[in-house]
Coordinates of C-alpha atoms and ligand atoms in Angstrom, one line a residue:
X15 CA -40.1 -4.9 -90.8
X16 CA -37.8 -4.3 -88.0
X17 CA -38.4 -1.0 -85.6
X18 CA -36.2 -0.3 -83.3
X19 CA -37.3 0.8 -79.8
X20 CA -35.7 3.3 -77.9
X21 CA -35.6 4.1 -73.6
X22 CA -33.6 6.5 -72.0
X23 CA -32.6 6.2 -68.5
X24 CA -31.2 8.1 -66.1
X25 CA -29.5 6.2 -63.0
X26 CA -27.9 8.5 -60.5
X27 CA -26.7 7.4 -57.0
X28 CA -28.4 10.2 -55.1
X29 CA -31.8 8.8 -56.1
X30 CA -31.8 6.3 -53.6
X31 CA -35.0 4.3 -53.0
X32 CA -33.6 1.2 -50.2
X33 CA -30.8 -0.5 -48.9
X34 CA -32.7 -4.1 -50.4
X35 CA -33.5 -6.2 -48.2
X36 CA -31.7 -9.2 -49.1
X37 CA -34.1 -11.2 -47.8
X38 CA -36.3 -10.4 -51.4
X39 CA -34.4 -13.2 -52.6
X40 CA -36.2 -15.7 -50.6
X41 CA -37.8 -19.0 -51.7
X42 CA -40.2 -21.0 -50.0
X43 CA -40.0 -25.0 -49.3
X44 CA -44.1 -26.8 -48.8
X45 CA -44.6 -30.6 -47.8
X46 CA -46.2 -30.9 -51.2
X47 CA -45.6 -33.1 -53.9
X48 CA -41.4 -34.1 -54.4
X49 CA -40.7 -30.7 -52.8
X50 CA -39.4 -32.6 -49.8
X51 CA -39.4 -36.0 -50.5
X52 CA -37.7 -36.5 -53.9
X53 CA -36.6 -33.1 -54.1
X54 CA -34.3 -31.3 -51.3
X55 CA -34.4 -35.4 -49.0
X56 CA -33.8 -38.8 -50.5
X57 CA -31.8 -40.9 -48.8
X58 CA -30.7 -43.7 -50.6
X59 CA -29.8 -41.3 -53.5
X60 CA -25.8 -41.7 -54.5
X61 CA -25.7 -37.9 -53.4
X62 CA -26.9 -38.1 -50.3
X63 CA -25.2 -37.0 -47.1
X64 CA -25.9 -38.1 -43.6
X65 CA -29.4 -36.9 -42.8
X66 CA -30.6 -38.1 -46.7
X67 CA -30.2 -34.4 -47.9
X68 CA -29.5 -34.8 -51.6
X69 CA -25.7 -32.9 -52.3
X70 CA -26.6 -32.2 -55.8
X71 CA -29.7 -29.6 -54.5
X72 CA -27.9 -28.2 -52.0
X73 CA -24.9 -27.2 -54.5
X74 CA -28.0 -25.8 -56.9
X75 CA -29.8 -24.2 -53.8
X76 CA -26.6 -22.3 -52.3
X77 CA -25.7 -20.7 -56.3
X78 CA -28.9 -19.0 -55.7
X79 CA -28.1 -17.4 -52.6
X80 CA -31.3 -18.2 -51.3
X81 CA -31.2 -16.0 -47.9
X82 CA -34.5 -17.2 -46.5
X83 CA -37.2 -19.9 -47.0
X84 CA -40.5 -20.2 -45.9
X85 CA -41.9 -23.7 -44.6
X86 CA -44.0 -26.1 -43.6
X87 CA -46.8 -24.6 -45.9
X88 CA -48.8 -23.5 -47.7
X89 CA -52.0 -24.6 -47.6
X90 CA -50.4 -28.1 -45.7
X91 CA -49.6 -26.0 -42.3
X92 CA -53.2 -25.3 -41.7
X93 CA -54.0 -28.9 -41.1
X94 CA -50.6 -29.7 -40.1
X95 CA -49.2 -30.9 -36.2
X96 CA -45.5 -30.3 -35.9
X97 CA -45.0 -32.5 -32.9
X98 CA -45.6 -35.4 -35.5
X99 CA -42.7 -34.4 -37.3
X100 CA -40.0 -34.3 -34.0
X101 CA -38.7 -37.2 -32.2
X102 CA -37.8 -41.0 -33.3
X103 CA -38.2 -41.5 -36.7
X104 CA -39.8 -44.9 -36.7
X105 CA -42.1 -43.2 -33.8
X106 CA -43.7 -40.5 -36.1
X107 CA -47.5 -41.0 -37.8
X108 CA -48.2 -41.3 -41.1
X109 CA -51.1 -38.6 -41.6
X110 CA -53.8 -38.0 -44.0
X111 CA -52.5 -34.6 -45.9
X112 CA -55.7 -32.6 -46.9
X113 CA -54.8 -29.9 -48.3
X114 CA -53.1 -31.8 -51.2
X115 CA -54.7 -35.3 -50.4
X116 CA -51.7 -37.3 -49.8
X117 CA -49.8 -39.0 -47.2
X118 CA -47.4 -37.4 -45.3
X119 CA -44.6 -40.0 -43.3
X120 CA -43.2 -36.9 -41.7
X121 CA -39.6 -38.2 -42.3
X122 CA -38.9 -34.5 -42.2
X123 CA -40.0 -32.0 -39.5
X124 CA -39.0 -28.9 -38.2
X125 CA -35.1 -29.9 -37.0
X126 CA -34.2 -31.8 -40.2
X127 CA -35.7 -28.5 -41.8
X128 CA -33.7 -26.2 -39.5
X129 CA -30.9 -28.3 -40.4
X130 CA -30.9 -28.2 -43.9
X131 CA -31.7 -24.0 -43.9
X132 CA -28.0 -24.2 -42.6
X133 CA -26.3 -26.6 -45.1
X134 CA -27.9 -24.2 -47.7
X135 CA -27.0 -21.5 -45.6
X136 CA -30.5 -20.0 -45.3
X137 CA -32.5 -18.6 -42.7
X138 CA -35.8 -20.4 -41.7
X139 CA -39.6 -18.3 -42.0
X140 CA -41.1 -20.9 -39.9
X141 CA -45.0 -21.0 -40.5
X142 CA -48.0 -22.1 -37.6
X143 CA -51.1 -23.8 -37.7
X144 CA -54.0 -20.8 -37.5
X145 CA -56.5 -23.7 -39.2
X146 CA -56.9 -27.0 -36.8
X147 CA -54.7 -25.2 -34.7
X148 CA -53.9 -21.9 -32.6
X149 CA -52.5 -20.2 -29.8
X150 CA -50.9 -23.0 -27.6
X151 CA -49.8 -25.0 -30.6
X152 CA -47.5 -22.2 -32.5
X153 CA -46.2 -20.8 -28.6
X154 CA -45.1 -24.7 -27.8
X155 CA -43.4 -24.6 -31.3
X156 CA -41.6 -21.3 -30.6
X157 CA -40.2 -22.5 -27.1
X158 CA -39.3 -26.1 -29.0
X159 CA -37.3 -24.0 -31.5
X160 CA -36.0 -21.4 -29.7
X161 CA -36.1 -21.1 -25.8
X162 CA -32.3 -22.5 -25.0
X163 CA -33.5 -25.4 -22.2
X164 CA -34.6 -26.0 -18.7
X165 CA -38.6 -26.0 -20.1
X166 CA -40.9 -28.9 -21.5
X167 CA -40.8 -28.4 -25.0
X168 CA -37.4 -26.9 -25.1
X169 CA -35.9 -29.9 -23.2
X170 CA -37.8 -32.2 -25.5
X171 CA -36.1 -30.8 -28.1
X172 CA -32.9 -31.4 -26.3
X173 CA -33.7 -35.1 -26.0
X174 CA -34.5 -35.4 -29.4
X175 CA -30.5 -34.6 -30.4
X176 CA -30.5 -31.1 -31.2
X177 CA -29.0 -29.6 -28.1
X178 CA -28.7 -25.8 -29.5
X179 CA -32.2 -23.8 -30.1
X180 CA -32.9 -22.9 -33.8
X181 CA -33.3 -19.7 -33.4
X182 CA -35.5 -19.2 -35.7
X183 CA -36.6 -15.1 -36.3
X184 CA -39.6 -14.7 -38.3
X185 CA -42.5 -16.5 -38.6
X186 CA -45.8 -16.1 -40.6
X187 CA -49.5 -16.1 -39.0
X188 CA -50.7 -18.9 -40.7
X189 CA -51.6 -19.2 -44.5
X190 CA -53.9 -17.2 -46.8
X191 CA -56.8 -17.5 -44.2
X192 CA -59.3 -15.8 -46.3
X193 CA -59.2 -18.6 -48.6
X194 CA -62.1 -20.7 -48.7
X195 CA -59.8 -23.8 -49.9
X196 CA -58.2 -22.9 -46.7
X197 CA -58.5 -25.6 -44.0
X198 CA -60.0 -23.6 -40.9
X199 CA -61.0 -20.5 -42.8
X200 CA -61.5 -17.3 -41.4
X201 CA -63.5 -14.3 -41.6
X202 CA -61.1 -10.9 -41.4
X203 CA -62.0 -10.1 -37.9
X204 CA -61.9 -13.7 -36.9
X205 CA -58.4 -14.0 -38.0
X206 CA -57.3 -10.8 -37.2
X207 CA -58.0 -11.6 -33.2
X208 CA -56.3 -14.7 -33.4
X209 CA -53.8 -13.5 -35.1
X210 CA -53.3 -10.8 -32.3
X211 CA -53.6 -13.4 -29.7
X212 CA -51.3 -15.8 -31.0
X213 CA -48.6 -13.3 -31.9
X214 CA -48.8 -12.0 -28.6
X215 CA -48.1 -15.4 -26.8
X216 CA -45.7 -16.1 -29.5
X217 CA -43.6 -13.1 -28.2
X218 CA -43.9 -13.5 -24.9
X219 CA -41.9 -17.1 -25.2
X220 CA -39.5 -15.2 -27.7
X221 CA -39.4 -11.5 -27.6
X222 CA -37.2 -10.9 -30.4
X223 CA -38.8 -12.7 -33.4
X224 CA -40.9 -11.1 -36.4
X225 CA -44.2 -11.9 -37.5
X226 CA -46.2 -12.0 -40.4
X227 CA -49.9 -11.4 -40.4
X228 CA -51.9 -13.0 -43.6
X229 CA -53.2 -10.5 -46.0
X230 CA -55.3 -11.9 -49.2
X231 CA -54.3 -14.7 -50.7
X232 CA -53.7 -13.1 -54.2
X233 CA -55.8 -8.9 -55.3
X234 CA -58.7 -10.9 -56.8
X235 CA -59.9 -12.4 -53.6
X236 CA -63.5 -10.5 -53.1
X237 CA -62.2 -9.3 -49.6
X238 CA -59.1 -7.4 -50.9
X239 CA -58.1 -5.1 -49.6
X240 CA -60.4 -4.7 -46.9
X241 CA -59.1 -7.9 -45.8
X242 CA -55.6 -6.4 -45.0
X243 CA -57.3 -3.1 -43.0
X244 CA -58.8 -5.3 -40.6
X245 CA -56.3 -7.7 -39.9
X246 CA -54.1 -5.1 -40.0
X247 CA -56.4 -2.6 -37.8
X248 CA -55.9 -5.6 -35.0
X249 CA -52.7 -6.4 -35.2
X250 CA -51.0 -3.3 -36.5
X251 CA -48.5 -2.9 -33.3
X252 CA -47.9 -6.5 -32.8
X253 CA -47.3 -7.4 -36.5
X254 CA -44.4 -6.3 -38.4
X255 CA -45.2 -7.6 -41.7
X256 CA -47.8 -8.3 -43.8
X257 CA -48.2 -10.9 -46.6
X258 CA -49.1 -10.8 -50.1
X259 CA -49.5 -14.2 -52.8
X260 CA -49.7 -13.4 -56.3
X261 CA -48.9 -16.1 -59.0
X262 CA -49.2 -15.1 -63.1
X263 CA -50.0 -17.8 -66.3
X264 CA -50.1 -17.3 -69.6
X265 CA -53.5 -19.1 -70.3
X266 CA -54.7 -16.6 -72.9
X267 CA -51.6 -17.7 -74.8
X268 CA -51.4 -13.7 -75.5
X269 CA -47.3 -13.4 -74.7
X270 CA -47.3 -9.5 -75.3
X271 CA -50.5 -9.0 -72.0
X272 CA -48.3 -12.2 -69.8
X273 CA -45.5 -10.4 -70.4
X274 CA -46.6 -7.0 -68.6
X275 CA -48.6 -8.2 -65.7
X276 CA -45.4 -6.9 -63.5
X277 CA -47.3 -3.8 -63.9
X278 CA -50.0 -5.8 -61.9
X279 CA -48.1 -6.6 -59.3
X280 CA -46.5 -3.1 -59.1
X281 CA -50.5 -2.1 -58.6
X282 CA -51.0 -5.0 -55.9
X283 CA -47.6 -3.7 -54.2
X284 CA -49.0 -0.4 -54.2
X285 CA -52.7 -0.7 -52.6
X286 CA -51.2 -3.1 -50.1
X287 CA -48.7 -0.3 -48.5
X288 CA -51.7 2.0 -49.1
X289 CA -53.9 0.0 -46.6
X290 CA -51.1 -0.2 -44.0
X291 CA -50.4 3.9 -44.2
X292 CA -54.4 4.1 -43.7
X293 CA -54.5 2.1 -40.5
X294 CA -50.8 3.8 -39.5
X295 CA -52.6 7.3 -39.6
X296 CA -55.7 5.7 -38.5
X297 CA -53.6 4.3 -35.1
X298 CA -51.4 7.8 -35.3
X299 CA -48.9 5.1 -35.0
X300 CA -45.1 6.1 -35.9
X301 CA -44.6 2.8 -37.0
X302 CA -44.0 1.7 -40.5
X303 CA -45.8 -1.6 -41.5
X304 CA -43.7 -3.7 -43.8
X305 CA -44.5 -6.0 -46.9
X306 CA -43.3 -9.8 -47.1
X307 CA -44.4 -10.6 -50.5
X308 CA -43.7 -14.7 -49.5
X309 CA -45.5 -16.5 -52.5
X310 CA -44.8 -15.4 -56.0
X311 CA -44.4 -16.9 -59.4
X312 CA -45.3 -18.2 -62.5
X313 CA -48.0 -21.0 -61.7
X314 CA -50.5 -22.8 -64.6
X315 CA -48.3 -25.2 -66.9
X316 CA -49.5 -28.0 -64.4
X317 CA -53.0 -27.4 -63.3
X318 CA -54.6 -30.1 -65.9
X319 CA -51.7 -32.6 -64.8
X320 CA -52.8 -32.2 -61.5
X321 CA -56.4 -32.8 -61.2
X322 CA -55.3 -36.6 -62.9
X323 CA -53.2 -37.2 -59.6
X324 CA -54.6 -40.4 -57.3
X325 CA -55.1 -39.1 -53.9
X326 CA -53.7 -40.4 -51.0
X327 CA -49.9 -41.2 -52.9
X328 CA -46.7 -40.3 -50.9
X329 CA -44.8 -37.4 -53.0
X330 CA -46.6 -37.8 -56.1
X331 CA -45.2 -34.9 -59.2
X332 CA -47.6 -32.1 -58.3
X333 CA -47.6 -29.0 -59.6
X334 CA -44.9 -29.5 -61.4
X335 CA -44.5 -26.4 -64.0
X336 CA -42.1 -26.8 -66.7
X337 CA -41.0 -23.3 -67.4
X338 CA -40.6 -21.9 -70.8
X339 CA -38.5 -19.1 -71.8
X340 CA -41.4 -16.5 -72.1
X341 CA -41.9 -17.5 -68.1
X342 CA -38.4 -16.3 -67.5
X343 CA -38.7 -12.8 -68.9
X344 CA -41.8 -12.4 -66.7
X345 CA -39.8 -13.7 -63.7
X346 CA -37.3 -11.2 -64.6
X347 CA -39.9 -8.2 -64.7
X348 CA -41.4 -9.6 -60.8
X349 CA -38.0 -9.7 -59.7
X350 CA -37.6 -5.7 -60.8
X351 CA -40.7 -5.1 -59.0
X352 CA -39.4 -5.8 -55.4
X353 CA -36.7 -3.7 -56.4
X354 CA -38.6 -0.9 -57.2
X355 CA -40.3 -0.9 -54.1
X356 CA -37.3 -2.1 -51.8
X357 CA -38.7 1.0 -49.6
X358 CA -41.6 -1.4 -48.3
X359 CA -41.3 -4.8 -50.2
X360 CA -38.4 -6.3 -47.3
X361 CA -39.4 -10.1 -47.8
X362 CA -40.0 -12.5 -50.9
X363 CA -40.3 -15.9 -51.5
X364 CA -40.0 -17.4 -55.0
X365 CA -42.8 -20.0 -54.7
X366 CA -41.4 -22.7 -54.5
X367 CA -38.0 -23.8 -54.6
X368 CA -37.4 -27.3 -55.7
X369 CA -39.9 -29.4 -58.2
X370 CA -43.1 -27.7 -56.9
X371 CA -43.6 -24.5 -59.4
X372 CA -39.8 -24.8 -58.8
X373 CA -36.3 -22.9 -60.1
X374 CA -34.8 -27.0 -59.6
X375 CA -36.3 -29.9 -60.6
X376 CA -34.8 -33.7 -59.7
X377 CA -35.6 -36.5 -61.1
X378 CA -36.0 -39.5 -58.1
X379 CA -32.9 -41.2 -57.9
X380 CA -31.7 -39.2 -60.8
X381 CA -30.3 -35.9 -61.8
X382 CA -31.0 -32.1 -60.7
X383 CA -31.3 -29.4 -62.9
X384 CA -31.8 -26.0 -63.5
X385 CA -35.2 -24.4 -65.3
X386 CA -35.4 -21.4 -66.6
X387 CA -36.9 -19.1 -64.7
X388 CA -33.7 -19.7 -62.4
X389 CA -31.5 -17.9 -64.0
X390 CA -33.2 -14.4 -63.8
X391 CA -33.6 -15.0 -59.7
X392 CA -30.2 -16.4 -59.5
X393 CA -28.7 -13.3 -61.5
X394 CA -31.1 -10.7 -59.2
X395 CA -30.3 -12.4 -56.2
X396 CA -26.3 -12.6 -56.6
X397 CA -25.9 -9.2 -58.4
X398 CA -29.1 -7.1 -56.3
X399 CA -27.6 -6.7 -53.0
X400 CA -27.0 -3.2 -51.9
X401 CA -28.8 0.2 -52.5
X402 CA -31.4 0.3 -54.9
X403 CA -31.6 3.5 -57.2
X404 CA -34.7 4.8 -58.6
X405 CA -34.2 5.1 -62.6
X406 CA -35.8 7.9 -64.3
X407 CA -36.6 5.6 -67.3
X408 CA -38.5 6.8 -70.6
X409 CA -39.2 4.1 -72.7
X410 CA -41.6 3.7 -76.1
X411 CA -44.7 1.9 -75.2
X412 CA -47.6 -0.9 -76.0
X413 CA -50.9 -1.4 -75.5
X414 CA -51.9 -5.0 -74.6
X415 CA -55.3 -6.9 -73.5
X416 CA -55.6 -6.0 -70.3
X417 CA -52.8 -3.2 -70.0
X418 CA -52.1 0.0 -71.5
X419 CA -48.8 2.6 -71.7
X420 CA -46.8 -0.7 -71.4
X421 CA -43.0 0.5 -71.3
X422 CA -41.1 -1.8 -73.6
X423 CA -38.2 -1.5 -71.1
X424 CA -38.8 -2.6 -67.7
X425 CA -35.7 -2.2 -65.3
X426 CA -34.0 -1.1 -61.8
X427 CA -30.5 -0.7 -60.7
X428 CA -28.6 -1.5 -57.8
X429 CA -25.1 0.2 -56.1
X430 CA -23.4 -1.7 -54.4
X431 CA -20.9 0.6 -52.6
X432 CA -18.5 -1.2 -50.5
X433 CA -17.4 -3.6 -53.7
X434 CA -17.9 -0.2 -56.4
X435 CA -20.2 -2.1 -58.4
X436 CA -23.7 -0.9 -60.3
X437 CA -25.7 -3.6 -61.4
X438 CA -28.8 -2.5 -64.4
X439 CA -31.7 -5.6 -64.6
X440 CA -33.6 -5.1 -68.0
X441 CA -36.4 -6.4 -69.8
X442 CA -36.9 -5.7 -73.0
X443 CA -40.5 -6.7 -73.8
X444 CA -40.3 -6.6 -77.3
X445 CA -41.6 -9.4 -79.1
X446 CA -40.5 -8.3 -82.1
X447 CA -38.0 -5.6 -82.3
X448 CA -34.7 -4.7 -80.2
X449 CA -34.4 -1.5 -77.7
X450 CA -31.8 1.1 -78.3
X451 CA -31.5 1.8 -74.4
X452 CA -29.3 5.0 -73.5
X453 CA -28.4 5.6 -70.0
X454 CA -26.9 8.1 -68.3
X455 CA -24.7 7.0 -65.5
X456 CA -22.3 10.2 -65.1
X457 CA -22.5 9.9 -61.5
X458 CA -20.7 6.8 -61.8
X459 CA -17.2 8.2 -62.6
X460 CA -14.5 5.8 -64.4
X461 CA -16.7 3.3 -64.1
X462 CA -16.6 0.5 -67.1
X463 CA -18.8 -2.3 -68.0
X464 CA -17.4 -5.9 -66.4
X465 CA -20.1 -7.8 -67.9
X466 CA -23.8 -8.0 -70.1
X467 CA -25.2 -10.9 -69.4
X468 CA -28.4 -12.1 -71.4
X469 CA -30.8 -14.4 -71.2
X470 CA -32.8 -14.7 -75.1
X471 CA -34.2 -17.6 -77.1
X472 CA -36.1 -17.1 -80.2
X473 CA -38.6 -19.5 -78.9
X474 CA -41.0 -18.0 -76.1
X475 CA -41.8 -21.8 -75.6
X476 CA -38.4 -23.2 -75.1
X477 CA -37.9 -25.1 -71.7
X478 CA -35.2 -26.8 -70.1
X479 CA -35.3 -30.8 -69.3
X480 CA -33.2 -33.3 -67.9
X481 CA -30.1 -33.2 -69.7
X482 CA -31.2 -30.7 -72.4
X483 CA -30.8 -26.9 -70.9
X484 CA -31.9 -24.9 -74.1
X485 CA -31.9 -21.8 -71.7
X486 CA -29.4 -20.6 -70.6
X487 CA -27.9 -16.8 -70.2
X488 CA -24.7 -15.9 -72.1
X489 CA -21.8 -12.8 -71.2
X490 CA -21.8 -11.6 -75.0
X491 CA -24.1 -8.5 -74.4
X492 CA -23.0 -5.1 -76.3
X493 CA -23.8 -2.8 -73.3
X494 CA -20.8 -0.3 -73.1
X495 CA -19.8 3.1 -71.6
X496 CA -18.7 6.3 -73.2
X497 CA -18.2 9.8 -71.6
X498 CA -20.5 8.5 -68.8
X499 CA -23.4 7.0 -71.5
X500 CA -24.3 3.7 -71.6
X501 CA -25.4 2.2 -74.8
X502 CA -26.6 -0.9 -75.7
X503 CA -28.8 -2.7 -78.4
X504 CA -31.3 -5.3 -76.0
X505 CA -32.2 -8.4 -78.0
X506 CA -35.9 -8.7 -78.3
X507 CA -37.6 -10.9 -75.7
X508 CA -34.4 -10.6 -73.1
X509 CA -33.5 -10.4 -70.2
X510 CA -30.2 -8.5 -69.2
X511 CA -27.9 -7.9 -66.2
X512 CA -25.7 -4.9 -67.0
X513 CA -22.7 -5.1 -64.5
X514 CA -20.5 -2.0 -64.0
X515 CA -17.5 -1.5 -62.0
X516 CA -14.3 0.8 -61.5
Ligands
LIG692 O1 -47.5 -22.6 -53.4 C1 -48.6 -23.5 -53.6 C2 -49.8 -23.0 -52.8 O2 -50.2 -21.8 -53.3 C3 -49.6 -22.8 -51.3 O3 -49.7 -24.0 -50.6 C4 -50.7 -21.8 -51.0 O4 -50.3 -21.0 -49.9 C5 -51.0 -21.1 -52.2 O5 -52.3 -21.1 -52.6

C-alpha cells in the first residue's frame, strides 16, 4: 500500500549560506581511454572542425555550462611529460602510458587543450607532474602557458603558433599522492614539502594563479584525515585549496543505502573543512582554506569490463559506465551537497566528462549522446548560479544498511537576484511512495512557479544508449504556489528542479 511522505521546508532569502561558486559545476577531461581521442578529438569525423575537435561534443559540452575542467590527469599526469605534447605534431613521441597501460600519441597537449577549454567556453585547472616529475617541470609549464614572451619556454610556445599566453589560473599539486597506485607515491610529509616547494616556484613565474594541494584520494584511505593536516600544516599559506576524490557504486545492489550515501559525502565535506580550521587556528592564520572537491561521481558499472582490456591499445573503451536512472538520483543528491556547503566547497569536477565515467558518450566515427546522470548536472549547473539559501527542511525518514535518520527529501535552493529567480533541487528518495513537500517561500513575494522539471523512470535500471534515451526529464511537474506555500506531490525515485520567478 501506498504512504505518502511528507517534508516541510522553509526557504527564506535572509538565510544565506554562499554566493556558489560557479565553478562547482566543473568537469574534468584525463588522457584515458576515448576521453580524448574518440571522445572530445577525432579528426576525420564528419563533425570535425579544424583542429579535429568533434562539433557534436562541443554543442553537448557548452549545454552543460561546464565553467572549468581539470586535465591532463588523473592518475596519467603523474608519469606524464608535457613537453611531448607541444610542438610539430609528427615530431611528438609515442609513450608508454602506465597508469592505464596504453599508448599515448600525444596528438593532444596542453595548447590543443587550452584551445578547446575556449571553444567550450571553459576555463582550464591545469594539473603537474608531482610523480616522475617536480619543481622545474610544473614552473617551465607555468611560464610555457602563461608568461607573455621574451623567455625560453614562453618564446617556445610562441614558435609553436600560439602567440597569446593561456593564462591559465588554477592548477592542482599533482594527483591523489597518497595513493599507492600512484606513480611516484608519497608519504604526507614528503608531499607536503614538495608541494610547498613547487607551489612556491610556481608563483614566482606567475603570481596570480591558484593552487591546489592533494588531500586523500577518497575518506577510506588509511591516512585520512591526517593526510590533509600535514599537507595542509606545510602548505597552508601557499595553498588556497585543497582536494577531495570520492566516487559511489551501487555494488550491494541495495538502491535504498546507494541512494543516501550523499549523506557520506556531506560527512567527508565536513571533516575536510574541520582539518583546515584545525591547522588555520593551529597557524593563528586569518586565512580561510578552501575545498575543490575536483573528482566525483558514480564509478563501478565498468570495473569487470576493464580488467579484460589488452594493454598497450591506443584509446581503448575504459571505464566506460553506462549510467542507469537510480545513478542519476544519486548524482542529483551529490550535486545538492556542494550546494549545501557553497560556504567552503568553491570547486567541483564531475569526473569525467566525455565517455570516461562520463555525462557524454560518442560512439567513434559515430553519434554523441547524452546519459543520464547528465541531466541532473546540466539542470544544477544552468539553474544553481547565484546565492545559495540554507532550507530549514523536515522531512520523514529511513533507515538503510549503512545509514540511519535518512531524510526522504534531500534538497537546496538557490536565488538568483539580478534575473528574480529561486531555483528548489529535490530528491525524493522514496522507492516506493511519493512526498507531499510543503514549502514556505513567503519571503519570495508575487513570485509564481515558471517551471517543475522532473527527472523519474519506474525502472532504477533504465539507461540511455545510442539512439535510445529512455531518460530523459519532463516540465509536467505539479509544484505550485498559494499565499506564499508551495505544494507539490514529488514522484517517487525523482529528481526535481522547482523554478520560481516574478
Ligand atoms: O577519474 C579516474 C581516476 O580516478 C583518476 O585518474 C584518478 O585520479 C582517480 O583515482
Amino acid at each position: 500500500m501506498e504512504t505518502v511522505k511528507k517534508a516541510r521546508m522553509v526557504v527564506d532569502k535572509a538565510y544565506k549560506i554562499a554566493v556558489v561558486d560557479e565553478r562547482i559545476y566543473g568537469s574534468f577531461i584525463e588522457h584515458l581511454g576515448r576521453a580524448v581521442y574518440g571522445g572530445i578529438y577525432e579528426p576525420g569525423h564528419p563533425e570535425a572542425d579544424e583542429f579535429g575537435f568533434r562539433r557534436d561534443v562541443i554543442e553537448l559540452v557548452k549545454e552543460l555550462r561546464v565553467p572549468i575542467i581539470r586535465y591532463p590527469g588523473g592518475n596519467m599526469v603523474s608519469g606524464y611529460n608535457w613537453e611531448d605534447g607541444v610542438g610539430p605534431l609528427e615530431q611528438r613521441p609515442r609513450r608508454l602510458e602506465l597508469a592505464w597501460r596504453t599508448i599515448e600519441t600525444n596528438e593532444v597537449g596542453s595548447n590543443e587543450f587550452a584551445e578547446w577549454g575556449r571553444r567550450v567556453g571553459a576555463q582550464v585547472m591545469m594539473a603537474v607532474n608531482l610523480g616522475t616529475r617536480g619543481i622545474d617541470a610544473a614552473r617551465n609549464l607555468v611560464e610555457y602557458c602563461n608568461h607573455p614572451g621574451g623567455s625560453f619556454y614562453s618564446d617556445l610556445r610562441i614558435s609553436h603558433g600560439w602567440k597569446e599566453p593561456h593564462r591559465i589560473k588554477t592548477w592542482c599539486l599533482g594527483n591523489e599522492m597518497d595513493g599507492p597506485w600512484q606513480i611516484g607515491q608519497k608519504t604526507m610529509d614528503e608531499y607536503g614539502r614538495i608541494a610547498q616547494e613547487t607551489a612556491k616556484a610556481m608563483r614566482l613565474v606567475d603570481d596570480t594563479i591558484e593552487l591546489v594541494a592533494c588531500g586523500s584520494s577518497h575518506s577510506g584511505m588509511p591516512t585520512f584525515p591526517q593526510w590533509e593536516a600535514t599537507t595542509l600544516d606545510h602548505t597552508y599559506d601557499t595553498v588556497d585549496y585543497i582536494s577531495l576524490h570520492q566516487y559511489f557504486g551501487n555494488r550491494s545492489k541495495d538502491s535504498a543505502n546507494y541512494l543516501a550515501s550523499s549523506l557520506e559525502m556531506d560527512r567527508f565535506i565536513h571533516t575536510v573543512i574541520s582539518v583546515c580550521d584545525y591547522i588555520k587556528a593551529k597557524k593563528r592564520s586569518k586565512k580561510t582554506m578552501y575545498l575543490s572537491f575536483d573528482e566525483w561521481n558514480v564509478w563501478y558499472h565498468s570495473n569487470e569490463a576493464d580488467t579484460k582490456i589488452e594493454p598497450w591499445s591506443i584509446a581503448p573503451p575504459q571505464l566506460e559506465d553506462v549510467y542507469n536512472f537510480e545513478d542519476a538520483l544519486l548524482v542529483g543528491t551529490l550535486l545538492i551537497s556542494f550546494l549545501k556547503r557553497s560556504d567552503r566547497v568553491k570547486m567541483a569536477c564531475m569526473a569525467q566528462l566525455v565517455n570516461v565515467i562520463a555525462p557524454i558518450m560518442t560512439e567513434n566515427g559515430g553519434g554523441a549522446w547524452r546519459q543520464t546522470i547528465y541531466y541532473p548536472y546540466m539542470h544544477a549547473s544552468v539553474y544553481g548560479r547565484g546565492v545559495a539559501i540554507n532550507p530549514v527542511i523536515s522531512s520523514d525518514k529511513y533507515d538503510s544498511t549503512d545509514f540511519t535518520d535518512v531524510p526522504f527529501l534531500e534538497a537546496a535552493a538557490v536565488y538568483d537576484e539580478e534575473n528574480d529567480r529561486l531555483t528548489i533541487f529535490a530528491v525524493n528518495r522514496s522507492l516506493t511512495d511519493p512526498l507531499d513537500l510543503s514549502c514556505d517561500v513567503r519571503s519570495f513575494e508575487g513570485y509564481r512557479i515558471i517551471e517543475h522539471i522532473v527527472l523519474e523512470h519506474d525502472d532504477l535500471k533504465a539507461v540511455n544508449l545510442a539512439g535510445a534515451e529512455l531518460v530523459k526529464p519532463h516540465s509536467a511537474g505539479n509544484a505550485k504556489v498559494s499565499g506564499g506555500i508551495l505544494e507539490s506531490r514529488l514522484s517517487r525515485q525523482s529528481w526535481n528542479v522547482i523554478r520560481l520567478g516574478r
